[in-house]
Coordinates of C-alpha atoms in Angstrom, one line a residue:
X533 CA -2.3 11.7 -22.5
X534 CA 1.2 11.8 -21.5
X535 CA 1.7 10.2 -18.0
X536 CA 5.4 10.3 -17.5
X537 CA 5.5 13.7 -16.1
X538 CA 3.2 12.9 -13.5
X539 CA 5.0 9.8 -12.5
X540 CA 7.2 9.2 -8.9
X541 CA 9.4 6.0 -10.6
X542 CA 8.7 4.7 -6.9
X543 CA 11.4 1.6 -5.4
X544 CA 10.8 1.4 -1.7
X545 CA 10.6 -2.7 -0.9
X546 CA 13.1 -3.6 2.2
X547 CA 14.7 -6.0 -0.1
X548 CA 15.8 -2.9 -2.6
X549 CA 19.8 -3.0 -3.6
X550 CA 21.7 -0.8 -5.5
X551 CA 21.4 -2.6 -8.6
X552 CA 17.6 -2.3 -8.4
X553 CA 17.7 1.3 -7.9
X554 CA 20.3 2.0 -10.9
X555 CA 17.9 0.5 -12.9
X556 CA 14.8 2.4 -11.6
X557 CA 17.2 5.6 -12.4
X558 CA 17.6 4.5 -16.1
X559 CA 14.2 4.1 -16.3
X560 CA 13.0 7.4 -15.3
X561 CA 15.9 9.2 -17.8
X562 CA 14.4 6.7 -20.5
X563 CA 11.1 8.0 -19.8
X564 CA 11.7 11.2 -18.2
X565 CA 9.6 10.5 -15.6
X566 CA 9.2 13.4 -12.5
X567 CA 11.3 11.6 -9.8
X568 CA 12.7 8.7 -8.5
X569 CA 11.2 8.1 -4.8
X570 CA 13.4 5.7 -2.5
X571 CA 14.1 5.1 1.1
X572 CA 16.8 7.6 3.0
X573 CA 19.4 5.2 2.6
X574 CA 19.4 5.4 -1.2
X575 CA 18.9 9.7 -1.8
X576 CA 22.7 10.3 -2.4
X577 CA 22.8 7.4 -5.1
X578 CA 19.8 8.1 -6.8
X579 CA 20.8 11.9 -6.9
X580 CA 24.7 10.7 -8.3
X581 CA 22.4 8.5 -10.8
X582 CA 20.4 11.1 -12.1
X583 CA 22.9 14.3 -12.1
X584 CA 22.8 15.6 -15.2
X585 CA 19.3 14.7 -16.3
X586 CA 15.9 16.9 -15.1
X587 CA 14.5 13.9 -13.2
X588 CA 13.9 14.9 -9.5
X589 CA 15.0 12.8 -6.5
X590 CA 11.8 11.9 -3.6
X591 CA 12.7 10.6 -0.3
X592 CA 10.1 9.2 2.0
X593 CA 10.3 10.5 5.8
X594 CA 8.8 8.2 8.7
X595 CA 7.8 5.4 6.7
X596 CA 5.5 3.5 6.5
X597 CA 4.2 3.9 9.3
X598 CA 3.9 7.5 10.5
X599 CA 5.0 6.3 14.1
X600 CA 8.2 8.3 13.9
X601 CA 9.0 11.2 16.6
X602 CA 8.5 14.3 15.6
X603 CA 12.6 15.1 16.2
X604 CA 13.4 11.7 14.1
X605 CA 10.9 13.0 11.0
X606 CA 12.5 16.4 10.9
X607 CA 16.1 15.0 11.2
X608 CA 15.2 12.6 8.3
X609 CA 13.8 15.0 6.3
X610 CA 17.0 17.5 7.0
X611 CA 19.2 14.6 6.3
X612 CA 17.6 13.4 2.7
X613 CA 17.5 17.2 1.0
X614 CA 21.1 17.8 2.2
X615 CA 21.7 14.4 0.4
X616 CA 20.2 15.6 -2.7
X617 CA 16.6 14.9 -2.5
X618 CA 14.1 17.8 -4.1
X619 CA 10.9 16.2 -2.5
X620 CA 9.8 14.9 1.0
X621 CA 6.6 12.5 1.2
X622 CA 6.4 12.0 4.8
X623 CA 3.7 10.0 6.7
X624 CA 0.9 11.5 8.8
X625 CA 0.8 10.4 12.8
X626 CA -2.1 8.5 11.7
X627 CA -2.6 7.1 15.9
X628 CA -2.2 10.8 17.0
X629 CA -5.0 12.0 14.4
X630 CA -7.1 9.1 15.0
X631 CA -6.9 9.6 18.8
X632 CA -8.2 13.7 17.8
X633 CA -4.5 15.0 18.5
X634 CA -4.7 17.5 16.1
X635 CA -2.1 20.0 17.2
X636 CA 0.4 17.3 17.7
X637 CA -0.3 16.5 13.9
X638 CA 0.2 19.6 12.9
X639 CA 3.5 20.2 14.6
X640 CA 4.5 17.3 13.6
X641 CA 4.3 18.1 9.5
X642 CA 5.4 22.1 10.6
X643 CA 8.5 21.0 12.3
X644 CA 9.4 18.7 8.6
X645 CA 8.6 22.1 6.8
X646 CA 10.9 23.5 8.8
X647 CA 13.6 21.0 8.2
X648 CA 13.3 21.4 5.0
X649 CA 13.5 25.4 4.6
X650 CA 12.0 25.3 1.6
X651 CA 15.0 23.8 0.0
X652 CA 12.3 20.8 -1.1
X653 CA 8.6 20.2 -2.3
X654 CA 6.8 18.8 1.1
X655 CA 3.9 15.8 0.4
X656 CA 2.0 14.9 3.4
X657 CA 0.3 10.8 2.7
X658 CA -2.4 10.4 4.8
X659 CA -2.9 6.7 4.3
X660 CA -6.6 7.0 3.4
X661 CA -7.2 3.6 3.6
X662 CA -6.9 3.4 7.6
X663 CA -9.1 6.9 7.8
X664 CA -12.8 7.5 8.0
X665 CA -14.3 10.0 5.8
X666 CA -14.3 12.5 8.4
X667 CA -10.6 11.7 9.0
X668 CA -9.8 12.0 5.7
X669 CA -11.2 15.6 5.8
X670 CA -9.5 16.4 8.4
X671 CA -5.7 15.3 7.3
X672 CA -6.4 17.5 4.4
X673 CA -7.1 20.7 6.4
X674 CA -3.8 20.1 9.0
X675 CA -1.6 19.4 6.0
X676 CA -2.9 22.8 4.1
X677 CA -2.5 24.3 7.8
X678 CA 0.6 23.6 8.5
X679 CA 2.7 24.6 4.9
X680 CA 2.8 21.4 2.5
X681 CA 2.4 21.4 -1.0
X682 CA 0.7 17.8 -1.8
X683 CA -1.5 15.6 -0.1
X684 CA -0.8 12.1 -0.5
X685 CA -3.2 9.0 -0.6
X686 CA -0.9 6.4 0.5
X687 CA 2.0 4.7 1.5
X688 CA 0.9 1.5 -0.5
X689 CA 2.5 -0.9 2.2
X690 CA -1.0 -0.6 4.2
X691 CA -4.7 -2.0 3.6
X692 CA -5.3 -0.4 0.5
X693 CA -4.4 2.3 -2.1
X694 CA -5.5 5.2 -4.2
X695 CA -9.4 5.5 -4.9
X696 CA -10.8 8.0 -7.2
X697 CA -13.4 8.6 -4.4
X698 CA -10.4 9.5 -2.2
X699 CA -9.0 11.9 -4.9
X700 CA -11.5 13.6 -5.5
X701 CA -12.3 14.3 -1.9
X702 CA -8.5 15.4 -0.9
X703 CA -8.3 17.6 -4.1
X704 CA -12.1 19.4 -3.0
X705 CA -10.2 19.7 0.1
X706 CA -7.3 21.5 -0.3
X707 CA -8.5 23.3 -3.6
X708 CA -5.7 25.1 -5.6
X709 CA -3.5 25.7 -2.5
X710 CA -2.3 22.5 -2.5
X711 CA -1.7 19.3 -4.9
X712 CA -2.9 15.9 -5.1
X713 CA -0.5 12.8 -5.6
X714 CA -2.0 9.3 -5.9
X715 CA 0.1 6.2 -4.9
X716 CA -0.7 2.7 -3.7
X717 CA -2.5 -0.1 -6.6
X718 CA -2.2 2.4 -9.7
X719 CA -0.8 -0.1 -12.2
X720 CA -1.4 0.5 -15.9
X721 CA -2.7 3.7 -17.9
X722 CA -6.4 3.4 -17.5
X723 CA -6.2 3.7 -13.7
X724 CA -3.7 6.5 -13.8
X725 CA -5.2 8.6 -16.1
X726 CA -8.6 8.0 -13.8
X727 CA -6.5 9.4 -11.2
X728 CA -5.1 12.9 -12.5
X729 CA -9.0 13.0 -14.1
X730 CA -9.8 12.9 -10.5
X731 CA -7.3 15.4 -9.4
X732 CA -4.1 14.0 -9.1
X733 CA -1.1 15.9 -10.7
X734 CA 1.2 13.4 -9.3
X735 CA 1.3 9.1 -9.5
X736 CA 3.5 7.1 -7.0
X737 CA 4.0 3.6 -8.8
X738 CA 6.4 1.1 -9.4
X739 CA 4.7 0.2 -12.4
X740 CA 6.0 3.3 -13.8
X741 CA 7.2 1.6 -17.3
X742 CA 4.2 -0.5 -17.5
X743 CA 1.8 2.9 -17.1
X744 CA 3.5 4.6 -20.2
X745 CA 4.5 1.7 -22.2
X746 CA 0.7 -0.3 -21.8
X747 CA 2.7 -3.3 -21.1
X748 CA 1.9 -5.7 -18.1
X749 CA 3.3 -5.2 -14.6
X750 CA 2.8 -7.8 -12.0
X751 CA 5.1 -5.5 -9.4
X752 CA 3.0 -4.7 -6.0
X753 CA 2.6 -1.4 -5.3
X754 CA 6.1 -0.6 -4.1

């Protein structure tokens, strides 16, 4: 199986420069991976880096921890795709759905949709790691609610990553209406192809190379 196509070439440490993010940008045109996913701060150069080529440019929104206002997320997000990028993952209010504010969840994903105008692909993570079962569940049904097109595992700064358990739960879920992506500890081909067997059509990694090459990556996560 081909991987590259399901692959977010993912750079998001706080220690990131330009330099590192060129070279994340060569890397996806060398192995046409989907995107490139960065921090705000980095869209426009990552969208001047891959102009040209088919690679897509992914922004994450209120990261990574969720804890954003709603205004600030919405502004972000408005911010990143006028800056080039094609795709939003944004964190879930994990306190507010943890605490049973589900309406205030759900406004707060509708008012990044509405940011966006449609004008990007919208990925809602759900950090899995920090939600019970139940919680889990119930992420799934707000995000399909409220107008995005991908649920996301994680943010893979938190207490865990991707599980195929967690997958194949999210993608049971949200059925066909929405997509699964699987980020956080997904590190070489075996467990990224367990992923997308599990539902996944999309892997966040920073092990991107290492996935497609079957080389060994000792990168973290992000």
């Amino acid at each position: 199986m081909n991987l590259a196509k399901y692959i977010d070439h993912t750079i998001l440490k706080p220690d990131t420069t330009d330099k590192d993010v060129i070279k994340v940008c060569a890397e996806a045109r060398e192995y046409n991976f989907f995107s490139v996913c960065v921090n705000p701060y980095f869209v426009s150069l990552v969208a001047d880096e891959l102009k040209g080529s088919d690679v897509k440019v992914t922004s994450v929104i209120g990261f990574p921890l969720g804890a954003s206002t709603t205004e600030l997320k919405a502004l972000e997000a408005k911010k990143a795709v006028e800056d080039g990028a094609n795709e939003i993952d944004m964190v879930i209010n994990v306190s507010a759905l943890k605490d049973g504010k589900y309406d205030y969840v759900q406004k707060d994903i509708e008012a990044v949709v509405s940011a966006i105008k449609g004008n990007a692909i919208l990925k809602v993570i759900i950090e899995t790691c920090l939600l019970t079962e139940a919680e889990k569940i119930k992420a799934c049904e707000i995000s399909k609610a409220a107008g995005a097109q991908f649920v996301k595992t994680s943010t893979g700064f938190s207490t865990g990553g991707a599980t195929e358990a967690d997958v194949k739960l999210m993608k049971s879920v949200v059925g066909n209406a929405l997509e699964v992506k699987a980020s956080g500890a997904v590190r070489d081909y075996d467990t990224a192809k367990k992923m997308v067997d599990a539902g996944a059509t999309r892997i966040g990694a920073s092990s991107s190379v290492a996935i497609v090459t079957g080389a060994t990556d000792s990168n973290s996560d992000y």
